[in-house]
Tab-separated table of C-alpha atoms in Angstrom:
chain	number	residue	atom	x	y	z
A	1	MET	CA	-40.637	45.714	-52.191
A	2	GLU	CA	-41.975	43.114	-54.565
A	3	LEU	CA	-38.644	42.344	-56.205
A	4	LEU	CA	-36.991	41.582	-52.896
A	5	HIS	CA	-39.951	39.502	-51.823
A	6	ASN	CA	-39.784	37.432	-55.042
A	7	ILE	CA	-36.046	36.826	-54.903
A	8	THR	CA	-36.336	35.893	-51.200
A	9	GLU	CA	-39.016	33.341	-52.086
A	10	ALA	CA	-36.820	31.914	-54.844
A	11	MET	CA	-33.872	31.687	-52.379
A	12	GLU	CA	-35.997	29.824	-49.853
A	13	LYS	CA	-37.129	27.380	-52.528
A	14	GLY	CA	-33.529	26.877	-53.732
A	15	ASP	CA	-34.502	27.938	-57.229
A	16	GLN	CA	-31.161	29.035	-58.572
A	17	ALA	CA	-32.430	29.813	-62.071
A	18	GLU	CA	-35.095	32.101	-60.747
A	19	VAL	CA	-32.664	33.828	-58.337
A	20	GLY	CA	-30.347	34.476	-61.247
A	21	ARG	CA	-33.136	35.763	-63.436
A	22	LEU	CA	-34.382	38.207	-60.790
A	23	LEU	CA	-30.972	39.408	-59.609
A	24	ASP	CA	-30.267	41.744	-62.575
A	25	ASN	CA	-33.372	43.743	-61.940
A	26	VAL	CA	-32.788	43.710	-58.138
A	27	LEU	CA	-29.346	45.195	-58.600
A	28	LEU	CA	-30.728	48.051	-60.675
A	29	GLU	CA	-33.770	48.925	-58.593
A	30	VAL	CA	-33.032	48.083	-54.919
A	31	GLU	CA	-31.313	50.503	-52.550
A	32	PRO	CA	-27.672	49.783	-51.577
A	33	ASP	CA	-28.338	49.164	-47.900
A	34	LEU	CA	-30.941	46.540	-48.748
A	35	LEU	CA	-28.549	45.015	-51.291
A	36	TYR	CA	-25.984	44.539	-48.549
A	37	GLU	CA	-28.578	42.608	-46.509
A	38	LEU	CA	-29.517	40.647	-49.608
A	39	ALA	CA	-25.887	39.537	-50.072
A	40	GLU	CA	-25.833	38.151	-46.565
A	41	GLY	CA	-29.100	36.378	-47.220
A	42	LEU	CA	-27.778	34.876	-50.444
A	43	MET	CA	-24.791	33.495	-48.537
A	44	ASN	CA	-26.991	32.005	-45.820
A	45	TYR	CA	-29.035	30.166	-48.467
A	46	GLY	CA	-25.939	28.926	-50.313
A	47	PHE	CA	-26.046	31.292	-53.292
A	48	ALA	CA	-22.365	32.348	-53.037
A	49	GLU	CA	-21.851	33.163	-56.731
A	50	GLU	CA	-24.881	35.451	-56.658
A	51	ALA	CA	-23.670	37.088	-53.421
A	52	ALA	CA	-20.332	37.820	-55.115
A	53	ARG	CA	-22.257	39.587	-57.915
A	54	VAL	CA	-24.058	41.764	-55.353
A	55	TYR	CA	-20.773	42.737	-53.687
A	56	GLU	CA	-19.220	43.494	-57.100
A	57	HIS	CA	-22.138	45.852	-57.837
A	58	LEU	CA	-21.819	47.559	-54.438
A	59	ILE	CA	-18.040	47.996	-54.993
A	60	PHE	CA	-18.878	49.719	-58.314
A	61	LEU	CA	-21.221	52.060	-56.451
A	62	PHE	CA	-18.843	52.688	-53.534
A	63	PRO	CA	-15.282	52.097	-54.721
A	64	GLU	CA	-13.780	53.657	-51.587
A	65	GLU	CA	-15.439	51.085	-49.218
A	66	ASN	CA	-12.792	48.457	-48.643
A	67	GLN	CA	-15.114	46.544	-46.319
A	68	LEU	CA	-17.080	45.565	-49.427
A	69	ARG	CA	-13.937	44.216	-51.033
A	70	ILE	CA	-13.152	42.147	-47.903
A	71	ASP	CA	-16.750	40.794	-47.865
A	72	LYS	CA	-16.391	39.824	-51.560
A	73	ALA	CA	-13.038	38.188	-50.935
A	74	GLN	CA	-14.537	36.059	-48.141
A	75	VAL	CA	-17.300	34.927	-50.536
A	76	LEU	CA	-14.763	34.088	-53.231
A	77	MET	CA	-12.862	31.895	-50.747
A	78	GLU	CA	-16.059	29.998	-50.028
A	79	ILE	CA	-16.423	29.102	-53.743
A	80	GLY	CA	-12.817	28.156	-54.364
A	81	ARG	CA	-11.649	31.347	-56.071
A	82	GLU	CA	-8.840	31.869	-53.591
A	83	ASP	CA	-6.423	33.607	-55.968
A	84	GLU	CA	-8.927	36.343	-56.730
A	85	ALA	CA	-9.731	36.697	-53.033
A	86	LEU	CA	-6.096	36.977	-52.020
A	87	LEU	CA	-5.470	39.607	-54.706
A	88	ILE	CA	-8.403	41.675	-53.454
A	89	LEU	CA	-7.227	41.463	-49.846
A	90	SER	CA	-3.658	42.369	-50.759
A	91	GLU	CA	-4.951	45.583	-52.359
A	92	VAL	CA	-6.390	46.961	-49.119
A	93	PRO	CA	-3.934	49.753	-48.104
A	94	LYS	CA	-2.124	49.404	-44.707
A	95	THR	CA	-3.294	52.887	-43.884
A	96	ASP	CA	-6.968	52.025	-44.350
A	97	GLU	CA	-9.106	51.613	-41.224
A	98	ASP	CA	-10.341	48.255	-42.616
A	99	TYR	CA	-6.809	46.868	-42.995
A	100	PRO	CA	-6.991	44.832	-39.734
A	101	ILE	CA	-10.204	43.232	-41.007
A	102	ALA	CA	-8.410	42.314	-44.238
A	103	LEU	CA	-5.624	40.701	-42.161
A	104	LEU	CA	-8.233	38.784	-40.228
A	105	ALA	CA	-9.769	37.491	-43.449
A	106	LEU	CA	-6.311	36.399	-44.624
A	107	ALA	CA	-5.763	34.649	-41.278
A	108	ASP	CA	-9.037	32.728	-41.708
A	109	TYR	CA	-7.924	31.601	-45.137
A	110	TYR	CA	-4.480	30.461	-43.952
A	111	GLN	CA	-6.016	28.676	-40.992
A	112	MET	CA	-8.485	26.961	-43.354
A	113	ILE	CA	-5.658	25.481	-45.428
A	114	GLY	CA	-3.659	24.499	-42.385
A	115	LEU	CA	-0.979	27.215	-42.418
A	116	HIS	CA	-1.383	28.138	-38.765
A	117	GLU	CA	1.867	30.039	-38.481
A	118	ALA	CA	0.963	32.311	-41.382
A	119	ALA	CA	-2.473	32.822	-39.899
A	120	GLU	CA	-0.972	33.751	-36.506
A	121	GLN	CA	1.361	36.260	-38.130
A	122	ARG	CA	-1.642	38.056	-39.783
A	123	ILE	CA	-3.587	38.140	-36.522
A	124	ASP	CA	-0.555	39.414	-34.590
A	125	GLU	CA	-0.091	42.185	-37.147
A	126	ALA	CA	-3.746	43.129	-36.780
A	127	MET	CA	-3.431	43.125	-32.986
A	128	SER	CA	-0.398	45.410	-33.215
A	129	LEU	CA	-2.708	47.969	-34.818
A	130	LEU	CA	-5.699	47.349	-32.543
A	131	PRO	CA	-4.264	45.750	-29.395
A	132	ASP	CA	-7.463	46.030	-27.343
A	133	GLU	CA	-9.940	44.847	-29.986
A	134	PRO	CA	-11.868	41.852	-28.471
A	135	LEU	CA	-12.616	40.313	-31.865
A	136	LEU	CA	-8.923	40.078	-32.690
A	137	ILE	CA	-8.086	38.628	-29.272
A	138	PHE	CA	-10.877	36.139	-29.769
A	139	ALA	CA	-9.537	35.193	-33.273
A	140	LYS	CA	-6.068	34.623	-31.777
A	141	ALA	CA	-7.571	32.452	-29.028
A	142	GLU	CA	-9.542	30.374	-31.524
A	143	LEU	CA	-6.426	29.867	-33.639
A	144	LEU	CA	-4.449	28.731	-30.619
A	145	LEU	CA	-7.267	26.368	-29.635
A	146	ASN	CA	-7.318	24.824	-33.114
A	147	SER	CA	-3.518	24.503	-33.017
A	148	GLY	CA	-3.621	22.570	-29.784
A	149	ARG	CA	-2.001	25.356	-27.727
A	150	TYR	CA	-4.614	25.101	-24.995
A	151	LEU	CA	-2.968	26.957	-22.132
A	152	GLU	CA	-2.160	29.966	-24.340
A	153	ALA	CA	-5.696	29.981	-25.677
A	154	ALA	CA	-7.129	29.752	-22.158
A	155	ARG	CA	-5.167	32.820	-21.070
A	156	LEU	CA	-6.710	34.899	-23.895
A	157	TYR	CA	-10.222	33.590	-23.235
A	158	GLU	CA	-9.793	34.435	-19.555
A	159	GLU	CA	-8.786	37.989	-20.559
A	160	LEU	CA	-11.826	38.304	-22.799
A	161	LYS	CA	-14.154	36.922	-20.147
A	162	LYS	CA	-13.309	39.806	-17.785
A	163	GLY	CA	-15.386	42.133	-19.967
A	164	ASN	CA	-17.602	39.788	-22.011
A	165	ALA	CA	-19.814	36.849	-21.097
A	166	GLU	CA	-20.267	36.101	-24.813
A	167	LEU	CA	-18.480	37.044	-28.045
A	168	THR	CA	-19.567	36.365	-31.628
A	169	GLY	CA	-22.269	34.083	-30.300
A	170	VAL	CA	-19.803	32.010	-28.270
A	171	ASN	CA	-20.325	31.689	-24.502
A	172	LEU	CA	-16.859	32.206	-23.025
A	173	SER	CA	-17.486	29.987	-19.994
A	174	GLU	CA	-18.380	27.111	-22.391
A	175	ARG	CA	-15.315	27.800	-24.463
A	176	LEU	CA	-13.049	27.860	-21.410
A	177	ALA	CA	-14.502	24.583	-20.220
A	178	GLU	CA	-13.850	23.145	-23.675
A	179	VAL	CA	-10.307	24.478	-23.798
A	180	TYR	CA	-9.287	23.209	-20.398
A	181	SER	CA	-10.837	19.829	-21.066
A	182	ALA	CA	-9.026	19.588	-24.430
A	183	GLY	CA	-5.756	20.272	-22.558
A	184	ALA	CA	-6.628	17.649	-19.906
A	185	ALA	CA	-6.852	20.364	-17.267
A	186	TYR	CA	-10.162	18.876	-16.012
A	187	GLU	CA	-10.027	20.438	-12.516
A	188	GLU	CA	-9.837	23.904	-14.097
A	189	ALA	CA	-12.653	23.050	-16.511
A	190	ILE	CA	-15.194	22.050	-13.892
A	191	PRO	CA	-16.114	25.570	-12.553
A	192	TYR	CA	-16.538	26.820	-16.105
A	193	TYR	CA	-18.837	23.911	-16.932
A	194	GLU	CA	-20.873	24.646	-13.844
A	195	GLU	CA	-21.061	28.361	-14.706
A	196	ALA	CA	-22.068	27.604	-18.339
A	197	ILE	CA	-24.697	25.085	-17.195
A	198	SER	CA	-26.310	27.694	-14.960
A	199	SER	CA	-27.375	29.569	-18.094
A	200	ASN	CA	-27.507	26.706	-20.636
A	201	HIS	CA	-28.644	23.412	-19.198
A	202	SER	CA	-27.723	21.455	-22.328
A	203	PRO	CA	-26.989	17.700	-22.538
A	204	GLU	CA	-23.616	18.429	-24.165
A	205	LEU	CA	-22.482	20.629	-21.242
A	206	LEU	CA	-23.717	18.137	-18.707
A	207	PHE	CA	-21.769	15.367	-20.471
A	208	GLY	CA	-18.665	17.565	-20.536
A	209	LEU	CA	-18.962	18.124	-16.817
A	210	GLY	CA	-19.492	14.414	-16.279
A	211	ILE	CA	-16.284	13.619	-18.145
A	212	ALA	CA	-14.290	16.267	-16.280
A	213	ALA	CA	-15.563	15.100	-12.900
A	214	PHE	CA	-14.805	11.492	-13.775
A	215	GLN	CA	-11.309	12.315	-14.870
A	216	VAL	CA	-10.441	13.998	-11.558
A	217	GLY	CA	-11.997	11.195	-9.473
A	218	ARG	CA	-15.146	13.078	-8.445
A	219	TYR	CA	-17.247	10.062	-9.243
A	220	LYS	CA	-20.287	11.088	-7.190
A	221	THR	CA	-20.461	14.366	-9.037
A	222	ALA	CA	-20.092	12.507	-12.359
A	223	ILE	CA	-22.902	10.125	-11.380
A	224	SER	CA	-25.378	12.830	-10.386
A	225	THR	CA	-24.552	14.867	-13.490
A	226	LEU	CA	-24.904	11.972	-15.878
A	227	GLU	CA	-28.116	10.762	-14.216
A	228	GLU	CA	-29.544	14.226	-14.745
A	229	LEU	CA	-28.415	14.125	-18.381
A	230	LEU	CA	-30.091	10.784	-19.031
A	231	SER	CA	-33.290	11.994	-17.385
A	232	MET	CA	-33.272	14.841	-19.951
A	233	ASP	CA	-32.208	12.700	-22.909
A	234	PRO	CA	-32.399	8.896	-22.435
A	235	ASP	CA	-30.899	8.497	-25.933
A	236	TYR	CA	-27.639	10.227	-25.076
A	237	PHE	CA	-25.819	6.912	-25.590
A	238	SER	CA	-22.286	7.974	-24.570
A	239	ALA	CA	-23.588	8.812	-21.019
A	240	TYR	CA	-24.462	5.157	-20.245
A	241	LEU	CA	-20.891	4.010	-20.695
A	242	LEU	CA	-19.418	6.808	-18.582
A	243	LEU	CA	-22.081	6.506	-15.865
A	244	SER	CA	-21.494	2.754	-15.654
A	245	GLN	CA	-17.732	3.328	-15.345
A	246	ALA	CA	-18.265	5.923	-12.563
A	247	HIS	CA	-20.334	3.403	-10.548
A	248	ALA	CA	-17.671	0.751	-11.172
A	249	MET	CA	-14.967	3.047	-9.829
A	250	LEU	CA	-16.922	3.223	-6.568
A	251	GLU	CA	-17.204	-0.591	-6.609
A	252	GLN	CA	-20.963	-0.246	-7.197
A	253	ASN	CA	-20.807	-3.036	-9.747
A	254	GLU	CA	-24.439	-4.035	-9.616
A	255	LYS	CA	-25.516	-0.446	-10.295
A	256	ALA	CA	-22.880	-0.200	-13.016
A	257	TYR	CA	-24.276	-3.379	-14.634
A	258	THR	CA	-27.838	-2.052	-14.445
A	259	VAL	CA	-26.811	1.162	-16.182
A	260	ILE	CA	-24.933	-0.609	-19.009
A	261	THR	CA	-27.812	-3.023	-19.606
A	262	ASP	CA	-30.125	0.038	-19.823
A	263	GLY	CA	-27.740	1.305	-22.455
A	264	ILE	CA	-27.959	-2.002	-24.323
A	265	GLN	CA	-31.736	-1.770	-24.399
A	266	ARG	CA	-31.422	1.677	-25.940
A	267	ASP	CA	-28.712	0.739	-28.430
A	268	SER	CA	-28.261	-3.014	-28.997
A	269	PHE	CA	-25.597	-2.427	-31.655
A	270	GLU	CA	-22.965	-0.744	-29.433
A	271	LYS	CA	-20.236	-3.322	-29.003
A	272	GLU	CA	-18.546	-1.464	-26.147
A	273	TYR	CA	-21.662	-1.841	-23.989
A	274	TYR	CA	-21.382	-5.602	-24.253
A	275	LEU	CA	-17.681	-5.581	-23.407
A	276	VAL	CA	-18.312	-3.493	-20.297
A	277	ALA	CA	-21.266	-5.719	-19.350
A	278	GLY	CA	-19.002	-8.778	-19.764
A	279	LYS	CA	-16.298	-7.341	-17.535
A	280	LEU	CA	-18.832	-6.347	-14.877
A	281	THR	CA	-20.446	-9.754	-14.737
A	282	LEU	CA	-16.981	-11.250	-14.358
A	283	LYS	CA	-16.498	-9.043	-11.310
A	284	LEU	CA	-19.906	-10.165	-10.058
A	285	GLY	CA	-18.906	-13.806	-10.486
A	286	ASP	CA	-21.401	-14.615	-13.270
A	287	THR	CA	-19.029	-16.188	-15.791
A	288	GLN	CA	-21.809	-17.488	-18.066
A	289	SER	CA	-23.345	-14.040	-18.478
A	290	ALA	CA	-19.902	-12.611	-18.961
A	291	GLU	CA	-19.187	-15.093	-21.757
A	292	ASP	CA	-22.561	-14.336	-23.356
A	293	HIS	CA	-21.931	-10.589	-23.380
A	294	LEU	CA	-18.414	-10.964	-24.738
A	295	ARG	CA	-19.616	-13.219	-27.527
A	296	GLN	CA	-22.277	-10.645	-28.400
A	297	ALA	CA	-19.596	-7.947	-28.646
A	298	ILE	CA	-17.568	-10.185	-30.935
A	299	ALA	CA	-20.648	-10.977	-33.058
A	300	LEU	CA	-21.001	-7.245	-33.708
A	301	ASP	CA	-17.278	-6.904	-34.540
A	302	PRO	CA	-15.340	-10.168	-35.160
A	303	GLU	CA	-12.074	-8.193	-34.862
A	304	TYR	CA	-12.907	-6.480	-31.565
A	305	MET	CA	-9.550	-7.097	-29.926
A	306	GLU	CA	-10.398	-6.212	-26.343
A	307	ALA	CA	-13.466	-8.461	-26.314
A	308	LEU	CA	-11.515	-11.282	-27.939
A	309	TYR	CA	-8.718	-10.952	-25.397
A	310	THR	CA	-11.158	-10.868	-22.444
A	311	LEU	CA	-13.027	-13.924	-23.734
A	312	MET	CA	-9.928	-15.900	-24.436
A	313	SER	CA	-8.552	-15.009	-21.007
A	314	LEU	CA	-11.759	-16.303	-19.438
A	315	LEU	CA	-11.641	-19.525	-21.422
A	316	HIS	CA	-7.983	-20.012	-20.608
A	317	GLN	CA	-8.551	-19.387	-16.888
A	318	TYR	CA	-11.030	-22.242	-16.737
A	319	GLU	CA	-8.758	-24.456	-18.915
A	320	ARG	CA	-11.287	-24.685	-21.724
A	321	ASP	CA	-8.311	-25.347	-23.976
A	322	GLU	CA	-10.168	-26.808	-26.934
A	323	GLU	CA	-12.343	-23.689	-27.117
A	324	VAL	CA	-9.254	-21.459	-26.883
A	325	ILE	CA	-7.676	-23.357	-29.769
A	326	GLU	CA	-10.890	-23.351	-31.790
A	327	LEU	CA	-11.334	-19.575	-31.358
A	328	PHE	CA	-7.679	-18.941	-32.325
A	329	GLU	CA	-7.796	-21.134	-35.376
A	330	GLN	CA	-11.037	-19.484	-36.478
A	331	LEU	CA	-9.397	-16.010	-36.173
A	332	LYS	CA	-6.344	-17.224	-38.050
A	333	HIS	CA	-8.590	-18.680	-40.806
A	334	GLU	CA	-10.256	-15.253	-41.102
A	335	GLY	CA	-6.898	-13.597	-41.547
A	336	SER	CA	-6.643	-12.011	-38.102
A	337	ASP	CA	-3.310	-12.037	-36.289
A	338	TRP	CA	-3.428	-11.031	-32.628
A	339	PRO	CA	-0.027	-11.360	-30.895
A	340	ALA	CA	-1.630	-10.590	-27.505
A	341	LEU	CA	-3.587	-13.885	-27.669
A	342	LEU	CA	-0.634	-16.112	-28.399
A	343	PRO	CA	0.448	-16.852	-24.789
A	344	PHE	CA	-3.003	-18.200	-24.029
A	345	VAL	CA	-3.005	-20.309	-27.179
A	346	ALA	CA	0.499	-21.688	-26.608
A	347	GLU	CA	-0.381	-22.868	-23.092
A	348	SER	CA	-3.650	-24.375	-24.278
A	349	TYR	CA	-1.893	-26.375	-27.001
A	350	SER	CA	0.644	-27.536	-24.379
A	351	ARG	CA	-2.071	-28.640	-21.930
A	352	ASN	CA	-3.828	-30.345	-24.844
A	353	GLU	CA	-0.583	-32.275	-25.483
A	354	GLN	CA	-0.136	-30.827	-28.962
A	355	PHE	CA	3.507	-30.016	-28.128
A	356	GLU	CA	4.840	-29.287	-31.615
A	357	ARG	CA	2.055	-26.787	-32.221
A	358	ALA	CA	2.570	-25.312	-28.741
A	359	TYR	CA	6.321	-24.816	-29.470
A	360	GLU	CA	5.463	-23.075	-32.721
A	361	ILE	CA	3.051	-20.710	-30.985
A	362	TYR	CA	5.434	-20.071	-28.109
A	363	THR	CA	8.115	-19.132	-30.619
A	364	LEU	CA	5.744	-16.696	-32.324
A	365	ALA	CA	4.635	-15.264	-28.982
A	366	TYR	CA	8.196	-14.650	-27.864
A	367	THR	CA	8.667	-11.930	-30.469
A	368	GLU	CA	5.969	-9.768	-28.905
A	369	HIS	CA	6.221	-10.872	-25.258
A	370	LYS	CA	9.963	-11.136	-24.612
A	371	GLU	CA	9.710	-8.309	-22.088
A	372	ASP	CA	6.960	-10.014	-20.099
A	373	PRO	CA	8.369	-12.058	-17.141
A	374	SER	CA	5.200	-14.086	-16.568
A	375	PHE	CA	5.262	-15.243	-20.216
A	376	LEU	CA	8.965	-15.999	-20.082
A	377	GLU	CA	8.569	-18.110	-16.951
A	378	LYS	CA	5.960	-20.349	-18.659
A	379	TYR	CA	8.068	-20.471	-21.759
A	380	VAL	CA	11.112	-21.619	-19.767
A	381	TYR	CA	9.251	-24.489	-18.125
A	382	PHE	CA	7.676	-25.540	-21.414
A	383	LEU	CA	11.157	-25.643	-23.054
A	384	LEU	CA	12.543	-27.715	-20.193
A	385	GLU	CA	9.647	-30.176	-20.406
A	386	GLU	CA	10.305	-30.532	-24.098
A	387	GLY	CA	14.052	-31.095	-23.492
A	388	LYS	CA	15.119	-27.884	-25.156
A	389	ARG	CA	17.709	-27.116	-22.495
A	390	GLU	CA	19.902	-24.605	-24.373
A	391	GLU	CA	16.926	-22.484	-25.421
A	392	ALA	CA	15.612	-22.574	-21.868
A	393	ILE	CA	18.965	-21.270	-20.547
A	394	GLU	CA	18.830	-18.308	-22.907
A	395	ILE	CA	15.302	-17.416	-21.820
A	396	LEU	CA	16.354	-17.828	-18.173
A	397	LYS	CA	19.102	-15.271	-18.643
A	398	GLN	CA	16.649	-12.810	-20.064
A	399	LEU	CA	14.187	-13.548	-17.274
A	400	GLN	CA	16.849	-12.893	-14.628
A	401	ASN	CA	17.629	-9.520	-16.193
A	402	LEU	CA	13.977	-8.490	-16.303
A	403	ALA	CA	12.894	-9.858	-12.885
A	404	PRO	CA	15.881	-10.882	-10.729
A	405	ASP	CA	14.992	-13.810	-8.444
A	406	MET	CA	17.019	-16.484	-6.643
A	407	ARG	CA	14.736	-19.132	-8.320
A	408	TRP	CA	16.188	-18.308	-11.724
A	409	ILE	CA	19.794	-18.374	-10.448
A	410	GLU	CA	19.242	-21.734	-8.817
A	411	LEU	CA	17.532	-23.167	-11.862
A	412	MET	CA	20.334	-21.829	-14.087
A	413	ASP	CA	22.948	-23.455	-11.807
A	414	SER	CA	21.171	-26.772	-11.946
A	415	LEU	CA	21.010	-26.675	-15.755
A	416	GLU	CA	24.644	-25.675	-16.190
């Protein structure tokens, strides 16, 4: 029919004025069953107001069809006319066969605005009327998943999977893999990932399987899965990091380093790649490359705490105290305040014979590190060297409580 063809063309072009102009004639001349399809098409192309007009016309023609009212209410929710939508849904009689669908539409609305308990009540009421309806069970499972109630959701998806491989376009094996992974039940997720992959060999599923296998210590499985993923999609950047970590867990550090440098070649702006590369080269004994990688990470993000900590730890280990101090003062000048770095800095100032500044930094560090025995030990000896005997005794008492040792008792006795 020419009218339908014309309005479809206008929809595809996004010509709202033309769609509006044609719609009046379409409503008068096109058969109702085709109008219903047109309403769905209008929604798909983003013409929600026009779809609402079509449903209004159909309701006028078939006032007894509550499904049309429910459809209109769902459209009204899409365009922010919730009050009208809720009124329409509330008018569907409880005795009507479409009442459970109205409850489901209400549940969708309450879930959308974050009222999960109200949504669950509506779904439960619908399920009390149609206890074996798969769509209602699926809606309840989806609600539980979105509410973080993963084990309850999994039980319902398992029930559905006994009779359905797929529901509303959702593969239930994929959904179960997702649910179990979200609940950190990675061992349970793995067979569902494998089952889903057998019918849908997608990068996303392969990555999900790689994560699950990694989390349960099946590093060889993770490696083979992620290598397959990267052969399919070399630009799946998250896989490089996980694959490198899987090799590292097997102490295959050179392979791990090769993988992460491949990742860097693909994405030279991913700071985490440089951090991992830096840590791996430290393991491999190449401190210069480690420092280079860490500085590259920091260049990408000057407040990248983990890279800053690792670099400062490296500089501190090799007693490059002036560089430790310089890095710290630069961070402080830029307004950054990292308590985790203070023990390194305090010791570097002390070794550099800037004792007043060292004392100041030790005092600051104490606030954050007073539960750390290794820090307290260094602090005690610094205080003793500076002649601050009373302060040293107080720290010694705390050290003895945290990590009892005859050394601290003997040192305390000698001081008292």
